[in-house]
Coordinates of C-alpha atoms in Angstrom, one line a residue:
M27 CA 7.6 -9.3 20.5
S28 CA 5.3 -12.6 20.8
K29 CA 4.9 -15.5 18.6
K30 CA 2.2 -14.4 17.1
A31 CA 3.3 -11.4 16.2
K32 CA 6.8 -13.1 14.7
I33 CA 4.3 -15.1 12.3
L34 CA 2.2 -12.0 11.6
L35 CA 5.6 -10.8 10.1
L36 CA 6.6 -13.9 8.1
I37 CA 2.8 -13.4 6.9
S38 CA 3.7 -10.1 6.0
G39 CA 7.1 -10.9 4.2
L40 CA 5.6 -13.6 1.8
F41 CA 2.3 -11.7 0.9
T42 CA 4.7 -9.0 -0.1
L43 CA 7.0 -11.5 -2.1
S44 CA 3.7 -12.8 -3.5
M45 CA 2.6 -9.6 -4.9
G46 CA 5.7 -7.7 -5.4
L47 CA 6.2 -10.9 -8.3
S48 CA 2.8 -9.9 -9.6
N49 CA 1.3 -6.6 -8.6
V50 CA 3.6 -4.7 -10.5
F51 CA 3.8 -6.9 -13.9
V52 CA -0.5 -6.8 -13.8
N53 CA -0.3 -3.0 -14.5
I54 CA 2.8 -3.6 -17.0
F55 CA 0.7 -6.7 -18.8
L56 CA -2.5 -4.3 -19.2
W57 CA -0.2 -1.5 -20.6
K58 CA 1.3 -4.0 -23.2
K59 CA -2.3 -5.0 -24.2
S60 CA -3.7 -1.5 -24.2
N61 CA -0.8 1.6 -24.3
D62 CA -3.6 3.4 -22.3
F63 CA -3.1 5.1 -19.0
I64 CA -6.6 5.4 -18.6
I65 CA -7.4 1.6 -18.6
I66 CA -4.7 1.2 -15.7
A67 CA -6.1 3.9 -13.6
K68 CA -9.7 2.6 -14.2
Y69 CA -8.6 -0.8 -13.1
N70 CA -7.1 0.9 -10.1
L71 CA -9.7 3.2 -9.2
M72 CA -12.0 -0.1 -8.4
H73 CA -9.4 -0.8 -6.2
Y74 CA -9.7 2.3 -4.0
I75 CA -13.7 2.2 -4.2
F76 CA -14.4 -1.3 -3.4
L77 CA -11.5 -1.5 -0.9
P78 CA -13.2 0.2 2.1
A79 CA -16.8 -1.3 1.5
S80 CA -14.7 -4.6 2.0
Y81 CA -13.1 -3.0 5.1
I82 CA -16.4 -2.9 6.6
A83 CA -17.7 -6.4 5.8
A84 CA -14.2 -7.4 7.0
G85 CA -14.8 -5.8 10.2
W86 CA -18.2 -6.7 11.0
I87 CA -16.5 -10.5 10.6
S88 CA -13.4 -9.0 12.5
K89 CA -15.9 -8.0 15.4
R90 CA -18.1 -11.1 15.4
K91 CA -15.5 -13.6 15.7
N92 CA -12.1 -12.7 14.8
G93 CA -9.2 -11.0 12.5
I94 CA -7.6 -14.2 11.7
L95 CA -11.0 -15.3 9.8
S96 CA -10.9 -11.7 7.9
L97 CA -7.4 -12.6 7.2
R98 CA -8.2 -16.2 5.8
L99 CA -10.8 -14.6 3.7
G100 CA -8.5 -12.1 2.1
I101 CA -6.1 -14.2 0.8
G102 CA -8.7 -16.7 -0.3
F103 CA -9.7 -13.6 -2.7
F104 CA -6.6 -12.9 -4.0
I105 CA -6.2 -16.8 -5.1
L106 CA -9.6 -15.8 -7.0
F107 CA -8.2 -13.1 -8.1
F108 CA -4.8 -14.2 -9.3
M109 CA -7.4 -17.1 -10.7
S110 CA -9.3 -15.3 -13.1
I111 CA -6.4 -13.5 -14.6
L112 CA -4.5 -17.1 -15.4
L113 CA -8.2 -17.6 -16.9
L114 CA -8.4 -14.2 -18.4
K115 CA -4.9 -14.0 -20.0
N116 CA -5.1 -12.0 -23.0
D117 CA -9.0 -10.9 -22.8
L118 CA -8.2 -9.2 -19.5
V119 CA -8.3 -5.5 -20.6
K120 CA -12.3 -6.0 -21.2
Y121 CA -12.3 -7.2 -17.6
I122 CA -10.7 -4.9 -15.9
Y123 CA -13.9 -3.3 -14.0
P124 CA -14.9 -6.8 -12.2
I125 CA -10.9 -7.7 -11.9
G126 CA -10.3 -4.0 -10.4
I127 CA -13.6 -5.1 -7.9
L128 CA -12.3 -8.4 -7.2
Y129 CA -8.5 -7.1 -6.2
G130 CA -10.4 -4.3 -3.7
I131 CA -12.3 -6.8 -2.1
A132 CA -8.9 -9.1 -1.3
A133 CA -7.1 -6.0 -0.4
G134 CA -9.7 -4.7 1.8
F135 CA -10.3 -8.3 3.8
Y136 CA -6.6 -8.6 4.3
W137 CA -5.7 -5.1 5.5
L138 CA -8.3 -4.9 7.9
A139 CA -7.0 -8.1 9.5
F140 CA -3.4 -7.4 9.1
Q141 CA -3.9 -3.9 11.1
V142 CA -6.6 -5.2 13.4
L143 CA -4.0 -8.5 14.5
A144 CA -0.7 -6.1 14.6
F145 CA -2.7 -3.9 16.9
D146 CA -3.5 -7.1 18.6
F147 CA 0.1 -8.5 18.8
T148 CA 2.1 -5.6 19.2
S149 CA 2.2 -2.9 22.2
L150 CA 3.1 0.5 22.8
N151 CA 6.4 -0.3 23.6
N152 CA 7.6 -2.3 20.9
R153 CA 5.0 -1.1 18.0
D154 CA 7.7 0.8 16.2
T155 CA 10.1 -2.1 16.2
F156 CA 7.4 -4.1 14.9
N157 CA 6.8 -1.8 12.0
G158 CA 10.7 -1.1 11.2
L159 CA 10.7 -5.1 11.2
N160 CA 8.0 -5.1 9.2
G161 CA 9.2 -2.1 6.6
C162 CA 12.5 -4.3 6.6
I163 CA 11.3 -7.4 5.9
C164 CA 9.0 -6.1 3.0
G165 CA 11.5 -4.2 1.6
V166 CA 14.1 -7.6 1.0
A167 CA 11.1 -9.3 -0.2
S168 CA 10.1 -6.4 -2.6
A169 CA 13.4 -6.4 -4.0
I170 CA 13.9 -10.1 -4.8
A171 CA 10.0 -10.4 -6.3
P172 CA 10.4 -8.0 -9.1
F173 CA 13.6 -8.9 -10.3
T174 CA 12.5 -12.6 -10.1
G175 CA 9.4 -11.8 -11.5
A176 CA 11.2 -9.7 -14.7
Y177 CA 13.8 -12.7 -15.4
I178 CA 10.8 -15.2 -15.7
I179 CA 8.9 -12.7 -17.9
E180 CA 12.1 -12.1 -20.1
K181 CA 13.2 -15.7 -20.7
N182 CA 9.7 -16.9 -21.7
Q183 CA 7.9 -15.2 -24.8
N184 CA 4.6 -14.8 -26.0
S185 CA 3.5 -13.5 -22.6
F186 CA 4.0 -17.4 -20.9
G187 CA 6.3 -15.6 -18.3
Y188 CA 3.2 -13.6 -17.1
V189 CA 1.3 -17.0 -16.7
I190 CA 4.3 -18.6 -14.5
V191 CA 5.0 -15.3 -12.2
F192 CA 1.3 -14.9 -11.7
A193 CA 0.7 -19.4 -11.2
I194 CA 3.7 -18.5 -8.7
S195 CA 1.8 -16.2 -7.1
L196 CA -1.7 -18.1 -6.8
S197 CA 0.8 -20.9 -4.9
L198 CA 2.4 -18.3 -2.4
F199 CA -1.0 -17.9 -1.4
V200 CA -2.1 -21.4 -0.9
V201 CA 0.6 -21.4 1.3
L202 CA 0.0 -18.4 3.4
I203 CA -3.7 -19.8 3.8
L204 CA -1.7 -22.7 5.7
I205 CA 0.5 -20.8 7.7
S206 CA -2.7 -18.4 8.9
L207 CA -4.0 -21.9 10.6
T208 CA -1.5 -21.6 13.1
L209 CA -2.7 -18.5 14.3
H210 CA -5.2 -18.1 16.9
S211 CA -7.1 -15.4 18.4
E212 CA -10.2 -14.7 20.7
H213 CA -13.6 -14.6 19.2
Y214 CA -15.0 -11.1 20.4
G215 CA -18.5 -11.2 19.6
D216 CA -19.3 -7.4 19.5
K217 CA -20.7 -5.3 17.4
L218 CA -19.6 -2.9 14.8
N219 CA -20.2 1.1 16.0
F220 CA -21.3 2.6 12.8
K221 CA -20.8 5.9 14.8
T222 CA -17.1 5.4 15.2
I223 CA -16.5 4.8 11.5
F224 CA -17.9 8.0 10.1
S225 CA -17.1 10.4 13.2
K226 CA -14.4 12.6 13.6
N227 CA -13.4 10.7 17.3
G228 CA -11.3 13.3 18.8
F229 CA -8.9 16.2 18.0
E230 CA -5.6 13.9 17.6
W231 CA -7.5 11.1 15.3
S232 CA -9.3 13.7 13.3
N233 CA -5.7 15.5 12.4
Y234 CA -4.9 11.9 11.6
I235 CA -7.0 11.1 9.3
K236 CA -7.1 14.5 7.5
S237 CA -3.0 13.9 7.2
T238 CA -4.3 10.4 6.2
T239 CA -6.6 11.7 3.2
A240 CA -3.7 14.0 1.9
W241 CA -1.3 10.9 1.9
G242 CA -3.8 9.1 0.1
L243 CA -3.0 11.2 -3.1
R244 CA 0.1 10.2 -3.4
D245 CA 0.1 6.8 -1.6
V246 CA -0.2 3.7 -4.1
V247 CA -1.2 5.9 -7.0
I248 CA 2.7 7.4 -7.6
L249 CA 3.7 3.3 -7.3
F250 CA 1.6 2.3 -10.4
L251 CA 2.7 5.5 -12.3
I252 CA 6.1 5.1 -12.3
S253 CA 6.7 1.5 -12.8
I254 CA 4.5 2.1 -16.0
L255 CA 7.0 5.1 -16.8
V256 CA 10.0 3.2 -16.4
Y257 CA 9.0 0.1 -18.5
K258 CA 7.7 3.0 -20.8
T259 CA 11.1 4.8 -20.8
T260 CA 13.1 1.5 -21.1
G261 CA 10.6 -1.2 -23.2
S262 CA 12.1 -3.9 -20.7
E263 CA 10.4 -5.8 -17.5
M264 CA 14.4 -6.5 -16.6
A265 CA 15.0 -3.0 -16.4
L266 CA 11.9 -2.4 -14.3
G267 CA 12.7 -5.6 -12.0
K268 CA 16.6 -4.4 -11.2
L269 CA 15.5 -0.9 -10.6
S270 CA 12.5 -2.2 -8.2
M271 CA 15.1 -4.3 -6.8
I272 CA 17.7 -1.8 -5.6
A273 CA 15.5 0.6 -4.8
Y274 CA 14.0 -1.8 -2.0
L275 CA 17.4 -3.1 -1.2
I276 CA 18.0 1.2 0.0
S277 CA 14.5 1.2 1.2
S278 CA 15.1 -1.8 3.7
G279 CA 18.3 -0.7 4.9
A280 CA 16.6 2.8 5.5
Y281 CA 13.8 1.0 7.8
V282 CA 16.7 -0.3 9.9
L283 CA 18.4 3.0 10.1
E284 CA 15.1 4.6 10.9
Q285 CA 14.5 2.0 13.6
R286 CA 17.9 3.1 15.2
L287 CA 18.1 6.5 14.9
I288 CA 14.7 8.1 15.5
K289 CA 13.7 7.8 18.9
P290 CA 10.0 9.2 20.1
K291 CA 11.3 12.5 20.5
R292 CA 12.5 12.8 17.0
R293 CA 9.6 11.4 15.4
V294 CA 8.3 14.9 14.0
F295 CA 11.7 15.6 12.9
S296 CA 11.9 12.1 11.2
M297 CA 8.4 13.1 9.3
G298 CA 9.6 16.4 8.5
L299 CA 13.1 14.9 6.9
G300 CA 11.2 12.5 5.0
S301 CA 8.7 14.5 3.6
I302 CA 10.9 17.4 1.9
L303 CA 13.3 14.8 0.6
M304 CA 10.7 12.8 -0.7
F305 CA 9.2 16.1 -2.4
I306 CA 12.9 17.2 -4.0
A307 CA 13.0 13.5 -5.6
V308 CA 9.7 14.5 -7.5
F309 CA 10.9 17.6 -8.1
G310 CA 13.5 15.9 -11.2
L311 CA 10.6 14.4 -13.0
F312 CA 8.7 17.3 -13.1
T313 CA 11.7 19.3 -14.5
K314 CA 11.7 16.2 -17.1
I315 CA 10.7 12.4 -17.4
S316 CA 13.5 10.5 -18.5
Y317 CA 15.7 7.0 -17.0
T318 CA 18.0 9.5 -15.3
T319 CA 15.4 11.2 -13.4
L320 CA 13.6 8.0 -12.7
V321 CA 16.3 6.6 -11.5
I322 CA 17.0 9.1 -9.1
Y323 CA 13.2 9.7 -7.9
M324 CA 13.1 5.8 -6.9
I325 CA 16.6 5.9 -5.0
L326 CA 15.5 9.1 -3.1
D327 CA 12.4 8.0 -2.2
A328 CA 13.8 4.4 -1.5
I329 CA 15.9 6.4 1.3
F330 CA 13.7 8.9 2.5
L331 CA 10.1 7.4 2.9
P332 CA 10.6 5.1 6.0
F333 CA 11.7 8.3 7.7
F334 CA 8.0 9.4 6.9
I335 CA 5.8 6.2 7.0
V336 CA 7.3 4.3 10.1
P337 CA 6.5 7.3 12.7
V338 CA 3.2 7.5 11.2
S339 CA 2.1 3.8 10.9
S340 CA 2.9 3.9 15.1
A341 CA 0.6 6.9 15.3
S342 CA -2.7 5.9 14.8
F343 CA -2.0 2.4 17.2
N344 CA -0.7 5.2 19.9
I345 CA -3.6 7.3 19.3
L346 CA -5.8 4.5 20.2
S347 CA -3.6 3.5 23.1
R348 CA -3.5 6.5 24.8
S349 CA -7.0 7.7 24.2
H350 CA -8.2 4.0 26.0
E351 CA -10.4 3.1 22.5
E352 CA -8.3 -0.3 22.0
K353 CA -12.2 -1.8 21.9
M354 CA -13.1 0.6 18.8
R355 CA -9.4 -0.3 16.7
T356 CA -11.9 -2.0 14.0
E357 CA -13.8 0.8 13.9
Y358 CA -10.5 3.5 13.7
M359 CA -8.8 1.4 11.5
I360 CA -12.1 1.6 8.7
N361 CA -12.3 5.1 9.4
R362 CA -8.9 5.5 8.5
E363 CA -9.5 3.7 5.5
F364 CA -11.8 5.7 4.1
A365 CA -9.5 8.3 4.6
L366 CA -7.0 6.9 2.7
N367 CA -9.2 5.8 0.1
I368 CA -10.8 9.5 -0.5
G369 CA -7.4 10.5 -1.5
R370 CA -6.6 7.6 -3.5
I371 CA -10.1 7.9 -5.7
V372 CA -9.4 11.9 -6.2
S373 CA -6.0 11.6 -7.1
T374 CA -7.0 8.8 -9.7
S375 CA -10.5 10.4 -10.4
L376 CA -8.0 13.5 -11.5
L377 CA -5.5 11.5 -13.5
I378 CA -8.5 10.0 -15.3
I379 CA -9.9 13.6 -16.1
I380 CA -6.5 15.3 -17.0
L381 CA -5.3 12.4 -19.2
T382 CA -8.7 12.4 -21.3
F383 CA -9.0 16.2 -21.4
V384 CA -5.7 17.7 -21.1
K385 CA -3.2 17.2 -24.3
N386 CA -0.5 19.2 -22.9
K387 CA 2.5 17.0 -23.2
R388 CA 3.5 17.9 -19.8
V389 CA 0.5 16.9 -17.7
L390 CA 1.9 14.0 -16.7
N391 CA 4.7 16.1 -15.0
Y392 CA 2.5 18.7 -13.1
F393 CA 0.6 15.4 -11.7
L394 CA 3.5 13.8 -10.7
L395 CA 4.7 16.9 -8.6
F396 CA 1.0 17.4 -7.3
I397 CA 0.7 14.5 -6.1
G398 CA 4.6 14.0 -5.1
S399 CA 4.0 16.9 -2.6
S400 CA 0.9 15.9 -0.8
Q401 CA 3.1 14.4 1.9
L402 CA 3.5 17.8 3.4
I403 CA -0.2 18.5 3.4
S404 CA 0.0 15.5 5.5
L405 CA 2.7 16.0 8.0
Y406 CA 1.0 19.5 8.7
F407 CA -2.1 18.1 10.3
L408 CA 0.0 15.3 11.9
K409 CA 2.7 18.2 13.5
K410 CA -1.2 19.0 15.3
I411 CA -0.8 15.7 17.0
K412 CA 0.8 16.8 20.9
T413 CA 1.7 13.0 22.0
W414 CA 4.6 12.6 19.4
G415 CA 7.4 12.6 22.3
E416 CA 5.7 10.0 24.4

């Protein structure tokens, strides 16, 4: 891989470390202050609504200037996000909407830039390697971060541990700004093509987008739910930190294993294996939400998620390369993000509705089964793409 790709992997690892330290614990902090799933769902819903809009703004800048400027802006908005959390502290619950919006804007700028730069700095021959290594590095960072964050929180009383953790994340984002100064990219001077952003863009991309919407139903929604359920079940940040560390270490190994075992012609088999076993993992939570079933879910999901996600991560770039649409990569990434967040918005809105109006004690069990099976719908559309073996 190129030097630029390696620097991008470093940025990705540090970004994951910073977010792993704090992002889970923002949700836990809100839970401790509100004891209400709906508050946390609304906070996350703001992410998913405003993230696509910020993707368009980031895309416009990336096309007119370059992806690195959007990357720096995303990191800058994350600095503002963590500064706001440190300033608001105990009043955070009162400001879930603006804080959620700020996070969505920051994430939109960062992830659009990262995806465009990942395309620019890799090729058809090494994207699986890049995605596999990125998954491994992020897995290790994600393992270290929650455990470290939990240790700091439990050693400091009266929410001071949370302040320390959020301050460390803020410092890491300052470091990321400095590292980003070593990256350089072309100034494109192109206009954003809104027709491409809101079009189906061919048979293969259309099926990929449908699969992405289905995946969005599960995606990060299940992550914040599982984190809250682990904390609710154990009452301990350290228990969540330890479980997260074990799961992410296993996931890192699984990313390496997937990279070694799964060749291009086995991609469909890999996705099928991953999607089915992820469903089996979540079925235990449908039966009963307990510490044991949560542990089983987190371990099985950590093992088999990479077998689904690595081929899918490469698919979008490979479709663009095969159809010679590289110049429209920014528009395609925005198109994909709209699809992904439609799934997230539908899922989170449904969660808010059922928690508000349905009083059945097993409502979360049914909801987890629903979102935990969405990758099977995603697989149905992915199998229609005809170029997996190339």
